[in-house]
Amino acid sequence: MERPDPTHFQRAGANLRALLAQLPLAPFRPRLLDALQGYDRHRLLTDCGAGLTVGIVALPLAMAFAIASGVKPESGLFTAIIAGFLIAALGGSHVQIGGPAGAFIVIVYGIVERHGLANLLISTVLAGGLLFLMGWFRLGALVRYIPVSIVIGFTNGIAVLIALSQLKDLLGLHPTHMPADFVGQIRTLWGHADQVDPLSVVMGLAALALVTAWPRAFAKGGMAPPAWQASKAFRIVARLPGPIVALVLFGLATALLSLPVATIGSRFGGIPQGLPSFALPDFTWEGVRQLFIPTVTIALLGAVESLLCARVADNLTELPRHNPNQELMAQGVANFVVPFFGGIPATGTIARTVTNVRSGATSPVAGMVHALVLLFIVLVAAPLAVHVPLPVLAGILLSVAWNMGEWRAFSHLKQYHYTYRTILVGTFLLTVIFDLTVAVEVGLVLACLFFIYRMSTLFRIEPSELQGPGLTPGEARLCRLYGSLFFGAVGKVEDLPEQLPPATKVVVLETSRLISMDTSGLDALVQLQRTLARKQVRLMLCGLNEQPLSLMRRSGRDADTFGANNVLPDLAAVSAALLAQGVVGAPAESAQAHPG
């Protein structure tokens, strides 16, 4: 057998490098490298304090998100540790905190339900690669073009689904199987309504009330007496996150009183006290072929959530704004790595990022410390997790769902155009009833259609009669074009011949206010010229701006199609041409347009 020529592979590699060199690829430069310039001890201590606070806040959320997603609680913790460290160290933001997010609960639960845990891990790996490529090819800015109505719609829809998914543990129900779809969950909950456990309900609602009231109780002018607010103990207690307080109080009560409620220990057997081990998920090409939609969904949702979170952080701090492409590449690396350690999809998390900012974080070091704090807790305090009641975690997630939704958007709908209302409500209902992928797809299609319609209404033609000394009335028609002539507005040009008076000999299109034109618009002008020619009517263009004129030149449809004497700079030139050629009467250069 003939050995392959090594120079062939060298040439192929050189061609590939040359191709990549021509592409506008984003450089891989983590924001950490810039943040460490001039880094001092004071900033280190500040970042460590912020990381410690965020790590404590992230502990219950990581476990709750994992359990709600249909996986073990340690999967959420390992994701927060590994992905949180990688996103902070490699990301494009100074203060972004990454980890498991509430937005992924519905998606992850549905994938596990339909395809199994192994395929979830494979989808996450593939989504990580896709996220990295999106950042590498500078697609981070494109995520910003998703309309805010779609973002609010699917965010509120996901919040409703998160709340619905927690009713099972809040009510103390024990169904043998919990479907992933909205209708199936409603039927299952209704079918097991006779199993409601009053103790679970009381504990879950008490946890919800505690998490909600805790920050308000210690806010300035809160419920505590003024004498207490001045004490050091009050300030220390005020810094404790409400979810941690709820876990500790109700966990101690469950352990000391042997309360008969479901716990992490009774459901999952506890949390491993040690580092996660590296393991390859079961990989088959047949399985990968079925995971296209889940992969794209994880990647797009991760991209949207992380960049929205980074934008929120930018508005809360004076630090340099985030680099969206670097952020997507970091998200890609994190999501590619975590599945090999049993993790689930990760993205930027708004609640933890805001906590990080308000705790005074100045660099990605805070996010890295937050991951190390979680790792320390897992190594030291994992056995204590067996006493954490699941109704308490359900109450915490109900609070997350409420804070996640932008509910005021519904009460403000009447203030907006019907297109905005249709997209927002439609995306919300499709997210709840069907799934996020369908909702975003339909929402984007509706947004595009409404945008096309709106832009088409902005294009208009104002007809008038060109009059002047020696010009017979009705011979020359002046039409002023406004806006953008594109495929959605060509109908107005196509209807123009039927609107002309019978005596018309010349139609002048004055285009100085035509800001842009696409190939469909140009084709409409060509068809207009041919239609008018059959009626022995001359078409003249004047005042073309740079973009329409450039398109006509590049397509070869200026002199060849319309004629060199029919594409003129202004109305004065049109008047002079008509006078010189004797096509109609002799309009003066100061010809005026009067309404026809």
XYZ file of C-alpha atoms in Angstrom:
596
model
C 0.000 0.000 0.000
C 1.363 3.394 -1.028
C 2.221 5.692 1.859
C 0.521 9.095 1.833
C 2.580 12.042 0.759
C 3.361 14.139 3.877
C 3.590 17.289 1.763
C -0.098 16.859 0.927
C -1.058 17.244 4.595
C 1.337 20.160 4.958
C -0.282 21.950 2.029
C -3.763 21.253 3.419
C -2.738 22.605 6.813
C -1.228 25.707 5.226
C -4.410 26.290 3.219
C -6.529 25.921 6.344
C -4.342 28.386 8.263
C -4.527 30.829 5.361
C -8.318 30.539 5.302
C -8.604 31.109 9.041
C -6.237 34.073 8.766
C -8.661 35.728 6.341
C -11.651 35.259 8.640
C -12.406 37.967 11.235
C -11.875 35.616 14.183
C -12.034 36.947 17.719
C -8.813 36.704 19.736
C -8.937 34.509 22.833
C -7.987 36.935 25.597
C -9.681 36.463 28.984
C -10.596 39.626 30.830
C -8.635 38.296 33.825
C -5.362 39.253 32.089
C -6.398 42.913 31.950
C -7.980 42.901 35.419
C -4.769 41.716 37.101
C -2.795 44.712 35.872
C -2.173 46.891 38.917
C -3.845 44.319 41.177
C -3.095 44.924 44.857
C -3.774 43.457 48.285
C -6.810 45.647 48.917
C -8.542 44.464 45.749
C -7.646 40.853 46.595
C -9.293 41.093 49.996
C -12.343 42.778 48.483
C -12.684 40.095 45.816
C -12.240 37.315 48.388
C -15.033 38.803 50.493
C -17.319 39.051 47.478
C -16.455 35.503 46.392
C -17.203 34.164 49.874
C -20.622 35.864 49.871
C -21.519 34.628 46.391
C -20.327 31.113 47.204
C -22.689 30.938 50.181
C -25.552 32.275 48.062
C -24.795 29.792 45.260
C -24.813 26.711 47.522
C -28.588 26.215 47.922
C -29.328 27.446 44.398
C -26.930 24.979 42.787
C -28.530 22.033 44.593
C -32.071 23.298 43.990
C -31.505 23.854 40.260
C -30.052 20.375 39.861
C -32.894 18.648 41.720
C -35.507 20.628 39.773
C -33.743 19.625 36.535
C -34.178 15.947 37.320
C -30.555 15.181 38.269
C -28.728 14.656 41.541
C -27.849 17.691 43.707
C -24.121 17.089 43.364
C -24.435 17.686 39.602
C -25.432 21.263 40.345
C -22.625 21.719 42.858
C -19.973 20.310 40.507
C -21.294 22.564 37.745
C -21.097 25.624 39.972
C -17.548 24.722 41.005
C -16.032 23.805 37.641
C -18.040 26.004 35.288
C -18.037 28.877 37.778
C -14.238 28.807 37.954
C -13.734 28.490 34.179
C -16.259 31.194 33.266
C -14.663 33.634 35.700
C -11.084 32.801 34.701
C -11.652 32.748 30.917
C -14.654 35.051 30.453
C -14.992 38.531 29.025
C -16.538 40.179 32.096
C -14.987 41.461 35.313
C -17.827 40.328 37.559
C -19.904 37.647 35.798
C -20.714 34.559 37.904
C -21.427 31.352 36.011
C -23.096 28.137 37.036
C -26.383 26.246 36.785
C -29.257 28.618 36.093
C -32.988 28.564 36.592
C -33.560 29.184 32.896
C -32.102 25.756 32.132
C -34.375 23.819 34.503
C -37.170 23.233 32.008
C -34.775 22.474 29.158
C -32.607 20.059 31.141
C -35.600 18.269 32.662
C -37.141 17.797 29.219
C -33.917 16.397 27.739
C -33.419 13.997 30.635
C -37.052 12.923 30.364
C -36.927 12.284 26.616
C -33.318 11.314 25.905
C -31.763 10.291 29.218
C -28.930 11.678 31.333
C -26.142 10.413 29.052
C -27.591 12.282 26.082
C -27.956 15.417 28.209
C -24.224 15.305 28.872
C -23.499 14.803 25.158
C -25.810 17.701 24.247
C -24.004 19.918 26.746
C -20.602 19.005 25.278
C -21.838 19.758 21.742
C -23.462 22.994 22.910
C -20.148 23.994 24.488
C -18.400 23.556 21.172
C -21.118 25.543 19.421
C -20.876 28.360 21.972
C -17.118 28.553 21.523
C -17.499 28.781 17.740
C -20.138 31.498 18.107
C -17.698 33.581 20.120
C -14.722 32.734 17.909
C -16.580 33.868 14.784
C -17.657 37.100 16.496
C -21.352 36.246 16.732
C -21.687 37.562 20.270
C -23.139 40.858 19.093
C -25.894 39.073 17.138
C -27.516 37.847 20.346
C -28.285 41.480 21.155
C -30.597 41.626 18.138
C -33.158 39.324 19.766
C -36.151 41.603 20.485
C -36.780 42.414 24.135
C -40.382 41.216 23.755
C -39.132 37.691 23.004
C -36.684 37.773 25.919
C -39.394 38.885 28.370
C -41.854 36.362 26.956
C -39.669 33.293 27.311
C -38.197 34.478 30.624
C -41.650 34.803 32.162
C -42.681 31.494 30.617
C -39.683 29.718 32.109
C -40.452 31.305 35.496
C -43.984 29.856 35.375
C -42.656 26.411 34.469
C -40.082 26.542 37.288
C -42.803 27.389 39.787
C -45.002 24.594 38.431
C -42.175 22.074 38.679
C -41.737 22.859 42.403
C -45.340 22.221 43.398
C -44.653 18.501 43.658
C -42.104 18.901 46.459
C -43.907 21.872 48.000
C -47.085 19.819 48.388
C -45.230 16.682 49.458
C -46.532 14.594 46.539
C -44.878 11.360 45.442
C -45.891 10.618 41.845
C -44.110 7.690 40.213
C -43.479 9.745 37.082
C -43.469 13.504 36.493
C -43.884 14.480 32.818
C -41.862 17.281 31.285
C -44.713 19.054 29.489
C -47.041 21.635 31.016
C -50.305 19.764 30.475
C -48.813 16.476 31.720
C -47.569 18.113 34.921
C -50.964 19.695 35.599
C -52.673 16.317 35.146
C -50.168 14.564 37.409
C -50.480 17.149 40.172
C -54.266 17.043 39.987
C -54.272 13.252 40.009
C -52.227 13.156 43.239
C -54.002 16.022 45.012
C -55.220 13.623 47.697
C -51.582 13.031 48.794
C -50.907 16.619 49.906
C -48.733 16.686 53.031
C -49.633 19.650 55.300
C -46.188 19.647 56.959
C -44.423 19.967 53.597
C -46.746 22.790 52.572
C -46.174 24.697 55.821
C -42.399 24.198 55.669
C -42.162 25.227 52.005
C -44.302 28.335 52.422
C -42.408 29.283 55.584
C -39.111 28.988 53.672
C -40.556 31.106 50.858
C -41.685 33.755 53.361
C -38.309 33.729 55.109
C -36.309 34.096 51.881
C -38.609 36.905 50.723
C -38.720 38.816 54.016
C -35.081 38.356 55.106
C -33.473 41.153 53.033
C -36.386 43.499 53.804
C -36.110 42.851 57.513
C -32.480 43.996 57.571
C -32.796 46.800 55.062
C -32.378 50.368 56.227
C -35.495 51.269 58.140
C -36.572 47.619 58.232
C -38.494 45.705 60.843
C -35.705 45.602 63.430
C -35.645 48.233 66.205
C -33.170 51.109 65.659
C -31.115 50.022 68.694
C -30.506 46.615 67.136
C -29.614 48.080 63.743
C -26.625 49.879 65.294
C -25.134 46.692 66.749
C -22.302 44.707 65.149
C -24.220 41.426 65.508
C -27.071 42.909 63.496
C -24.714 43.850 60.672
C -23.207 40.365 60.629
C -26.592 38.646 60.562
C -27.827 41.042 57.887
C -25.107 39.835 55.529
C -26.315 36.216 55.685
C -28.250 35.208 52.556
C -31.871 34.275 53.153
C -31.609 30.878 51.376
C -28.721 29.823 53.638
C -30.672 30.846 56.736
C -33.650 28.830 55.536
C -31.498 25.740 54.840
C -29.811 25.885 58.241
C -32.944 26.555 60.303
C -35.218 24.013 58.622
C -32.396 21.485 58.239
C -31.701 21.644 61.979
C -35.411 21.386 62.750
C -35.761 18.341 60.495
C -32.724 16.620 62.014
C -33.448 17.407 65.679
C -37.210 16.789 65.550
C -37.062 13.913 63.041
C -39.732 15.606 60.940
C -41.323 13.264 58.366
C -40.542 15.235 55.206
C -38.568 14.352 52.092
C -34.898 15.376 52.305
C -31.833 15.186 50.087
C -30.763 12.161 52.122
C -34.069 10.270 51.745
C -34.355 11.077 48.027
C -30.735 10.947 46.828
C -28.761 9.404 49.674
C -26.764 12.564 50.322
C -23.924 14.310 48.488
C -20.506 12.710 47.825
C -17.789 14.170 50.025
C -15.002 14.525 47.509
C -13.944 15.731 44.095
C -15.903 14.605 41.026
C -14.241 11.960 38.890
C -13.642 12.224 35.154
C -15.933 9.967 33.115
C -16.862 9.806 29.457
C -20.607 9.794 28.753
C -22.010 6.965 26.645
C -21.456 8.211 23.110
C -23.169 6.895 19.983
C -23.526 8.569 16.601
C -27.163 7.503 16.484
C -27.780 9.385 19.716
C -25.956 12.470 18.476
C -28.204 12.650 15.413
C -31.237 12.980 17.697
C -29.686 15.748 19.786
C -29.535 18.556 17.228
C -32.488 20.510 18.649
C -31.468 20.047 22.323
C -27.908 21.118 21.481
C -29.001 24.272 19.668
C -31.474 25.080 22.447
C -28.822 24.808 25.174
C -26.347 26.885 23.154
C -28.780 29.667 22.252
C -30.301 29.894 25.712
C -26.844 29.878 27.284
C -25.680 32.628 24.942
C -28.742 34.805 25.547
C -28.705 34.353 29.320
C -24.965 34.948 29.716
C -24.867 38.083 27.554
C -28.022 39.516 29.109
C -26.489 38.909 32.520
C -23.250 40.585 31.444
C -25.172 43.622 30.186
C -26.988 43.897 33.507
C -23.638 43.775 35.294
C -22.238 46.479 33.008
C -25.056 48.808 34.071
C -24.332 48.222 37.769
C -20.607 48.915 37.786
C -18.068 51.396 36.491
C -15.728 48.634 35.330
C -14.984 48.172 31.603
C -17.854 46.694 29.607
C -17.791 42.990 28.833
C -16.445 41.418 25.667
C -19.370 39.339 24.295
C -17.239 37.135 22.058
C -14.781 36.244 24.813
C -17.714 35.575 27.143
C -19.225 33.112 24.675
C -15.898 31.336 24.231
C -15.564 30.967 28.010
C -19.115 29.655 28.242
C -18.235 27.190 25.503
C -15.150 25.907 27.318
C -17.089 25.529 30.575
C -19.981 23.652 28.990
C -17.576 21.425 27.080
C -15.712 20.445 30.260
C -18.379 20.062 32.970
C -20.259 17.071 31.472
C -17.125 14.927 31.845
C -17.447 15.460 35.606
C -21.192 14.849 35.773
C -22.185 18.504 35.424
C -25.138 20.092 33.665
C -25.374 23.160 31.365
C -24.031 26.398 32.794
C -24.418 30.048 31.906
C -24.195 33.489 33.460
C -26.506 33.901 36.442
C -28.089 37.274 37.122
C -28.867 36.834 40.838
C -25.358 35.684 41.752
C -23.713 38.245 39.458
C -25.704 41.081 41.024
C -24.736 39.770 44.471
C -21.112 39.749 43.349
C -21.316 43.356 42.160
C -23.045 44.568 45.307
C -20.438 42.772 47.422
C -17.765 44.967 45.848
C -16.111 42.596 43.339
C -13.466 44.258 41.185
C -12.172 41.409 39.005
C -12.814 37.805 37.883
C -10.885 36.697 40.980
C -14.161 37.016 42.936
C -15.840 34.466 40.662
C -12.898 32.090 41.028
C -13.028 32.445 44.829
C -16.765 31.699 44.760
C -16.017 28.375 43.059
C -13.299 27.528 45.585
C -15.678 28.333 48.456
C -18.192 25.861 47.059
C -15.463 23.261 46.676
C -14.443 23.718 50.314
C -18.049 23.338 51.473
C -18.450 20.125 49.475
C -15.242 18.679 50.894
C -16.038 19.617 54.496
C -19.788 19.896 54.997
C -21.300 17.516 52.413
C -22.663 15.054 55.039
C -24.851 17.778 56.515
C -26.801 18.060 53.264
C -28.720 14.861 54.002
C -30.980 16.840 56.361
C -31.947 19.563 53.838
C -35.745 19.308 53.308
C -36.899 19.274 49.691
C -39.944 21.503 50.458
C -37.482 24.166 51.615
C -35.591 23.977 48.328
C -38.958 24.214 46.552
C -39.757 27.389 48.497
C -36.372 28.858 47.575
C -36.961 28.118 43.884
C -40.431 29.660 44.013
C -38.730 32.845 45.183
C -36.219 32.537 42.334
C -39.035 32.061 39.821
C -40.875 35.133 41.091
C -37.769 37.322 40.978
C -36.827 35.933 37.579
C -40.029 37.042 35.843
C -40.723 40.575 34.655
C -44.385 40.512 35.637
C -44.939 44.242 35.309
C -44.482 43.826 31.561
C -47.963 42.298 31.378
C -49.610 45.254 33.124
C -47.802 47.660 30.779
C -48.794 45.864 27.566
C -51.577 48.330 26.764
C -48.961 51.068 26.426
C -47.235 49.332 23.501
C -48.039 48.578 19.881
C -50.050 45.458 19.100
C -47.005 43.862 17.437
C -45.050 44.061 20.710
C -48.002 42.621 22.636
C -48.474 39.782 20.149
C -44.818 38.731 20.250
C -44.507 38.915 24.046
C -47.747 37.105 24.870
C -47.273 34.590 22.049
C -43.739 33.729 23.164
C -44.911 33.421 26.772
C -47.792 31.063 25.948
C -45.722 28.947 23.553
C -42.969 28.604 26.170
C -45.441 27.443 28.803
C -47.616 25.191 26.652
C -45.056 23.808 24.201
C -41.355 24.478 24.745
C -38.740 27.204 24.577
C -37.419 26.218 21.134
C -40.822 26.555 19.491
C -41.467 29.810 21.357
C -38.225 31.469 20.251
C -38.583 30.233 16.664
C -42.153 31.495 16.330
C -41.286 34.691 18.196
C -38.410 35.469 15.846
C -40.566 34.741 12.784
C -43.303 37.039 14.099
C -40.745 39.719 14.947
C -39.309 39.545 11.417
C -42.760 39.686 9.801
C -43.848 42.632 11.926
C -40.554 44.396 11.249
C -41.004 43.902 7.512
C -44.549 45.222 7.718
C -43.464 48.221 9.791
C -40.635 49.088 7.410
C -42.939 48.726 4.411
C -45.326 51.282 5.935
C -42.458 53.742 6.336
C -41.787 53.636 2.572
C -44.094 55.939 0.670
C -44.555 57.539 -2.739
C -45.852 61.084 -2.970
C -47.126 61.726 -6.530
C -47.515 65.215 -7.911
C -47.537 66.966 -11.262
C -44.423 68.546 -12.708
C -45.478 71.942 -14.021
C -43.698 74.823 -15.619
C -43.723 77.272 -18.514
C -44.452 75.484 -21.777
C -45.323 72.187 -20.072
C -48.715 70.738 -20.923
C -50.626 69.730 -17.769
C -50.688 65.971 -17.174
C -47.665 65.159 -19.391
C -45.005 64.813 -16.648
C -45.595 62.988 -13.365
C -43.273 63.602 -10.425
C -43.085 60.918 -7.718
C -41.015 61.487 -4.611
C -39.769 58.311 -2.887
C -39.272 58.235 0.883
C -37.755 55.560 3.133
C -36.306 52.222 2.092
C -37.334 50.384 -1.071
C -36.972 46.700 -0.208
C -38.815 43.470 -0.900
C -41.559 44.296 1.592
C -42.413 47.611 -0.087
C -42.148 46.845 -3.819
C -45.939 46.523 -4.125
C -46.282 50.309 -3.955
C -43.955 50.682 -6.944
C -45.711 47.924 -8.888
C -49.068 49.714 -8.470
C -47.721 52.998 -9.822
C -48.535 52.498 -13.588
C -52.263 52.065 -12.865
C -52.306 55.378 -10.993
C -50.989 57.527 -13.877
C -53.222 59.926 -15.837
C -53.807 58.860 -19.502
C -51.844 61.818 -20.927
C -48.642 60.985 -19.019
C -45.503 60.916 -21.196
C -42.788 61.048 -18.513
C -42.575 59.696 -14.944
C -39.813 61.258 -12.825
C -38.807 59.432 -9.644
C -37.167 61.907 -7.267
C -35.118 59.718 -4.890
C -33.074 62.133 -2.770
C -34.984 60.873 0.302
C -34.687 57.199 -0.628
C -32.124 56.073 1.946
C -31.605 52.471 0.771
C -32.699 49.899 -1.766
C -32.243 46.134 -2.067
C -32.153 43.940 -5.175
C -35.916 43.361 -5.006
C -36.455 47.096 -5.005
C -34.101 47.505 -7.967
C -35.898 44.740 -9.825
C -39.195 46.529 -9.142
C -37.783 49.687 -10.776
C -36.644 47.661 -13.790
C -40.088 46.104 -14.144
C -41.636 49.567 -13.765
C -39.428 50.849 -16.593
C -40.505 47.971 -18.867
C -44.181 48.426 -18.033
C -44.031 52.154 -18.721
C -42.093 51.549 -21.958
C -44.933 49.374 -23.268
C -47.232 52.343 -22.614
C -44.738 54.643 -24.365
C -44.039 56.457 -21.087
C -40.471 57.431 -20.219
C -39.053 56.732 -16.748
C -36.424 59.076 -15.323
C -34.558 58.834 -12.008
C -32.930 61.732 -10.215
C -31.274 62.469 -6.874
C -30.041 58.918 -6.217
C -28.087 58.517 -2.983
C -24.852 56.559 -2.764
C -26.287 53.185 -1.703
C -29.001 52.853 -4.395
C -26.651 54.232 -7.037
C -23.883 51.816 -6.010
C -26.305 48.874 -6.202
C -27.390 49.889 -9.693
C -23.787 50.200 -10.872
C -22.723 46.865 -9.390
C -25.684 45.089 -10.965
C -25.155 46.781 -14.355
C -28.618 48.295 -14.347
C -27.986 51.991 -14.714
C -27.013 53.068 -18.247
C -27.854 49.704 -19.836
C -31.353 49.451 -18.388
C -32.592 52.953 -17.699
C -30.430 54.837 -20.189
C -27.660 57.323 -19.475
C -30.011 60.262 -20.080
C -32.589 58.861 -17.657
C -30.444 58.738 -14.502
C -29.736 62.338 -13.557
C -28.455 64.131 -10.457
C -31.450 66.401 -9.689
C -34.702 67.901 -10.936
C -32.895 70.774 -12.625
C -31.038 68.278 -14.800
C -34.335 66.543 -15.577
C -35.877 69.833 -16.649
C -32.907 70.635 -18.867
C -32.978 67.170 -20.467
C -36.691 67.344 -21.221
C -36.264 70.819 -22.685
C -33.288 69.836 -24.842
C -34.804 66.600 -26.115
C -38.282 67.990 -26.704
C -39.928 64.979 -25.131
C -42.683 67.146 -23.663
C -43.089 70.877 -23.319
C -40.237 72.950 -21.920
C -40.304 72.906 -18.106
C -38.203 75.556 -16.468
C -35.360 74.584 -14.161
C -37.419 75.981 -11.339
C -40.238 73.556 -12.103
C -42.532 73.153 -9.149
C -44.362 70.088 -7.908
C -48.061 70.636 -7.236
C -50.328 68.015 -5.750
C -51.927 65.951 -8.473
